[in-house]
mmCIF file of C-alpha atoms in Angstrom:
data_model
loop_
_atom_site.group_PDB
_atom_site.id
_atom_site.type_symbol
_atom_site.label_atom_id
_atom_site.label_comp_id
_atom_site.label_asym_id
_atom_site.label_seq_id
_atom_site.Cartn_x
_atom_site.Cartn_y
_atom_site.Cartn_z
ATOM 1 C CA UNK A 30 6.935 -22.193 -10.151
ATOM 2 C CA UNK A 31 5.886 -18.819 -8.714
ATOM 3 C CA UNK A 32 5.492 -16.524 -11.729
ATOM 4 C CA UNK A 33 4.753 -12.860 -11.110
ATOM 5 C CA UNK A 34 3.842 -9.984 -13.417
ATOM 6 C CA UNK A 35 5.005 -6.473 -12.541
ATOM 7 C CA UNK A 36 2.907 -4.314 -14.895
ATOM 8 C CA UNK A 37 3.377 -0.664 -15.757
ATOM 9 C CA UNK A 38 4.351 1.736 -18.494
ATOM 10 C CA UNK A 39 7.912 2.192 -17.203
ATOM 11 C CA UNK A 40 8.183 5.470 -19.095
ATOM 12 C CA UNK A 41 10.970 5.493 -17.950
ATOM 13 C CA UNK A 42 11.868 2.763 -15.468
ATOM 14 C CA UNK A 43 13.019 4.473 -12.255
ATOM 15 C CA UNK A 44 15.036 3.497 -9.205
ATOM 16 C CA UNK A 45 11.704 3.063 -7.439
ATOM 17 C CA UNK A 46 10.690 0.440 -10.001
ATOM 18 C CA UNK A 47 14.014 -1.396 -9.774
ATOM 19 C CA UNK A 48 13.782 -1.395 -5.980
ATOM 20 C CA UNK A 49 10.392 -3.135 -6.163
ATOM 21 C CA UNK A 50 11.655 -5.592 -8.793
ATOM 22 C CA UNK A 51 14.786 -6.415 -6.806
ATOM 23 C CA UNK A 52 12.831 -7.069 -3.623
ATOM 24 C CA UNK A 53 10.204 -9.018 -5.568
ATOM 25 C CA UNK A 54 12.897 -11.406 -6.755
ATOM 26 C CA UNK A 55 13.127 -12.717 -3.184
ATOM 27 C CA UNK A 56 9.467 -13.737 -3.429
ATOM 28 C CA UNK A 57 9.110 -15.212 -6.923
ATOM 29 C CA UNK A 58 10.887 -17.688 -9.176
ATOM 30 C CA UNK A 59 10.221 -15.673 -12.335
ATOM 31 C CA UNK A 60 9.307 -12.006 -12.578
ATOM 32 C CA UNK A 61 7.952 -10.606 -15.840
ATOM 33 C CA UNK A 62 8.147 -6.854 -16.211
ATOM 34 C CA UNK A 63 5.102 -6.189 -18.372
ATOM 35 C CA UNK A 64 5.045 -2.944 -20.290
ATOM 36 C CA UNK A 65 1.427 -2.091 -20.913
ATOM 37 C CA UNK A 66 0.691 -0.468 -24.248
ATOM 38 C CA UNK A 67 -2.247 1.913 -24.141
ATOM 39 C CA UNK A 68 -3.246 3.377 -27.511
ATOM 40 C CA UNK A 69 -4.742 6.448 -25.821
ATOM 41 C CA UNK A 70 -1.401 7.392 -24.234
ATOM 42 C CA UNK A 71 1.674 8.715 -25.989
ATOM 43 C CA UNK A 72 4.791 7.726 -24.056
ATOM 44 C CA UNK A 73 7.872 9.940 -23.969
ATOM 45 C CA UNK A 74 10.210 7.020 -24.634
ATOM 46 C CA UNK A 75 9.726 4.408 -27.344
ATOM 47 C CA UNK A 76 8.580 0.950 -26.304
ATOM 48 C CA UNK A 77 11.728 -0.591 -27.815
ATOM 49 C CA UNK A 78 13.909 1.749 -25.732
ATOM 50 C CA UNK A 79 12.068 0.901 -22.507
ATOM 51 C CA UNK A 80 12.359 -2.827 -23.231
ATOM 52 C CA UNK A 81 16.078 -2.461 -23.987
ATOM 53 C CA UNK A 82 16.696 -0.563 -20.739
ATOM 54 C CA UNK A 83 15.017 -3.213 -18.617
ATOM 55 C CA UNK A 84 16.788 -6.040 -20.433
ATOM 56 C CA UNK A 85 20.126 -4.307 -19.901
ATOM 57 C CA UNK A 86 19.482 -3.662 -16.202
ATOM 58 C CA UNK A 87 18.614 -7.331 -15.610
ATOM 59 C CA UNK A 88 20.862 -8.971 -18.221
ATOM 60 C CA UNK A 89 22.616 -11.010 -15.523
ATOM 61 C CA UNK A 90 19.444 -12.282 -13.848
ATOM 62 C CA UNK A 91 17.573 -14.908 -15.867
ATOM 63 C CA UNK A 92 14.630 -14.712 -13.457
ATOM 64 C CA UNK A 93 13.656 -11.304 -14.896
ATOM 65 C CA UNK A 94 11.959 -11.093 -18.272
ATOM 66 C CA UNK A 95 10.390 -8.158 -20.062
ATOM 67 C CA UNK A 96 7.426 -8.208 -22.417
ATOM 68 C CA UNK A 97 4.892 -5.761 -23.780
ATOM 69 C CA UNK A 98 1.159 -6.319 -23.853
ATOM 70 C CA UNK A 99 -2.108 -4.572 -24.579
ATOM 71 C CA UNK A 100 -5.496 -5.246 -23.108
ATOM 72 C CA UNK A 101 -6.315 -6.310 -19.591
ATOM 73 C CA UNK A 102 -3.414 -6.999 -17.267
ATOM 74 C CA UNK A 103 -5.298 -9.948 -15.802
ATOM 75 C CA UNK A 104 -5.562 -11.523 -19.270
ATOM 76 C CA UNK A 105 -1.810 -11.117 -19.750
ATOM 77 C CA UNK A 106 -1.270 -12.851 -16.391
ATOM 78 C CA UNK A 107 -3.324 -15.790 -17.604
ATOM 79 C CA UNK A 108 -1.334 -15.895 -20.847
ATOM 80 C CA UNK A 109 1.931 -16.005 -18.862
ATOM 81 C CA UNK A 110 0.670 -18.500 -16.326
ATOM 82 C CA UNK A 111 1.372 -15.893 -13.629
ATOM 83 C CA UNK A 112 -0.428 -16.386 -10.328
ATOM 84 C CA UNK A 113 0.769 -13.065 -8.901
ATOM 85 C CA UNK A 114 0.710 -9.377 -9.786
ATOM 86 C CA UNK A 115 3.289 -7.179 -8.067
ATOM 87 C CA UNK A 116 2.511 -3.526 -7.360
ATOM 88 C CA UNK A 117 4.634 -0.869 -5.680
ATOM 89 C CA UNK A 118 2.951 1.428 -3.181
ATOM 90 C CA UNK A 119 4.350 4.884 -2.394
ATOM 91 C CA UNK A 120 1.475 6.555 -0.579
ATOM 92 C CA UNK A 121 -1.944 5.762 0.865
ATOM 93 C CA UNK A 122 -3.531 7.129 -2.311
ATOM 94 C CA UNK A 123 -1.579 4.523 -4.336
ATOM 95 C CA UNK A 124 -2.939 1.794 -2.074
ATOM 96 C CA UNK A 125 -6.549 2.919 -2.481
ATOM 97 C CA UNK A 126 -6.245 2.969 -6.271
ATOM 98 C CA UNK A 127 -4.317 -0.305 -6.486
ATOM 99 C CA UNK A 128 -6.639 -2.082 -4.044
ATOM 100 C CA UNK A 129 -9.654 -1.220 -6.214
ATOM 101 C CA UNK A 130 -7.896 -2.739 -9.235
ATOM 102 C CA UNK A 131 -6.831 -5.782 -7.203
ATOM 103 C CA UNK A 132 -10.414 -6.334 -6.040
ATOM 104 C CA UNK A 133 -11.727 -6.229 -9.611
ATOM 105 C CA UNK A 134 -8.947 -8.565 -10.771
ATOM 106 C CA UNK A 135 -9.739 -10.998 -7.953
ATOM 107 C CA UNK A 136 -13.374 -11.046 -9.096
ATOM 108 C CA UNK A 137 -12.346 -11.755 -12.697
ATOM 109 C CA UNK A 138 -9.600 -14.251 -11.808
ATOM 110 C CA UNK A 139 -9.769 -15.506 -8.196
ATOM 111 C CA UNK A 140 -6.597 -17.554 -8.640
ATOM 112 C CA UNK A 141 -4.404 -14.511 -9.277
ATOM 113 C CA UNK A 142 -3.230 -12.656 -6.199
ATOM 114 C CA UNK A 143 -1.966 -9.055 -6.055
ATOM 115 C CA UNK A 144 1.060 -8.460 -3.849
ATOM 116 C CA UNK A 145 1.847 -4.947 -2.641
ATOM 117 C CA UNK A 146 5.364 -3.842 -1.724
ATOM 118 C CA UNK A 147 5.847 -0.439 -0.191
ATOM 119 C CA UNK A 148 8.714 1.584 -1.566
ATOM 120 C CA UNK A 149 11.684 2.380 0.596
ATOM 121 C CA UNK A 150 11.490 5.980 1.865
ATOM 122 C CA UNK A 151 14.277 7.264 -0.383
ATOM 123 C CA UNK A 152 12.241 6.312 -3.474
ATOM 124 C CA UNK A 153 8.729 7.154 -2.293
ATOM 125 C CA UNK A 154 8.598 10.466 -4.147
ATOM 126 C CA UNK A 155 9.853 9.085 -7.468
ATOM 127 C CA UNK A 156 7.218 8.803 -10.176
ATOM 128 C CA UNK A 157 7.791 8.407 -13.903
ATOM 129 C CA UNK A 158 5.438 11.326 -14.519
ATOM 130 C CA UNK A 159 7.588 13.639 -12.391
ATOM 131 C CA UNK A 160 10.772 12.333 -13.987
ATOM 132 C CA UNK A 161 9.368 13.006 -17.467
ATOM 133 C CA UNK A 162 8.418 16.562 -16.454
ATOM 134 C CA UNK A 163 11.858 17.257 -15.000
ATOM 135 C CA UNK A 164 13.483 15.846 -18.133
ATOM 136 C CA UNK A 165 11.146 17.748 -20.468
ATOM 137 C CA UNK A 166 12.199 21.045 -18.892
ATOM 138 C CA UNK A 167 15.916 20.286 -18.847
ATOM 139 C CA UNK A 168 16.292 19.294 -15.195
ATOM 140 C CA UNK A 169 18.646 16.668 -13.829
ATOM 141 C CA UNK A 170 16.903 13.288 -13.616
ATOM 142 C CA UNK A 171 20.045 11.322 -12.670
ATOM 143 C CA UNK A 172 19.057 10.928 -8.974
ATOM 144 C CA UNK A 173 15.902 9.045 -10.016
ATOM 145 C CA UNK A 174 17.057 6.707 -12.790
ATOM 146 C CA UNK A 175 19.291 3.678 -13.275
ATOM 147 C CA UNK A 176 22.573 4.525 -15.038
ATOM 148 C CA UNK A 177 21.612 2.594 -18.191
ATOM 149 C CA UNK A 178 18.503 4.765 -18.564
ATOM 150 C CA UNK A 179 20.571 7.933 -18.111
ATOM 151 C CA UNK A 180 22.932 6.751 -20.843
ATOM 152 C CA UNK A 181 19.972 6.026 -23.121
ATOM 153 C CA UNK A 182 18.444 9.432 -22.508
ATOM 154 C CA UNK A 183 21.769 11.125 -23.307
ATOM 155 C CA UNK A 184 21.945 9.175 -26.594
ATOM 156 C CA UNK A 185 18.386 10.199 -27.485
ATOM 157 C CA UNK A 186 19.211 13.889 -26.902
ATOM 158 C CA UNK A 187 22.140 13.814 -29.338
#
C-alpha cells in the first residue's frame, strides 16, 4: 500500500491545499493530512477546527485521513508507515526550501521519498499566511477557501 503524508499547519486549509490533495489521490492509496503542531507558533484557528474542516471536506473519501503530530515530520512518517511525503510547490523559492528539507529527510530516512506537485496557476498565489492576514483585516477570503472553511469562519465570528 502506498501511504503518503501531506504535512503542514493548514491554518486554514486553502483551495491550493485541496488541489494538491486531490491530485495526490491519483498517486497514493492512502493520504494522511498531517497537521504539525509547533509549540512556538500560535495558529489563528484551533487544531480541532482545522481537523474538523479537513474531515468534512473529505468525508466521502476513505483514502484521506487527518491526524495531528508534533516533532519531526520524518518520525511521523515512520509511525504511519508512510513511504512518501507530498509537498505543494508554488514558486521556485518554495522548491529551494522544500528540496533542502527533502535532502535532510532522505539522509535521515532513505526509504522515504518526497514528491513535489506544482500548484495549478489559479492557486499559485494562495498561502495560508496571506489568507490569515486578509481575514484578520476584514477582507473577503472566500475566493481562497473551501466552502466548509468559510462556513466555519463565519461561525467563529459570531
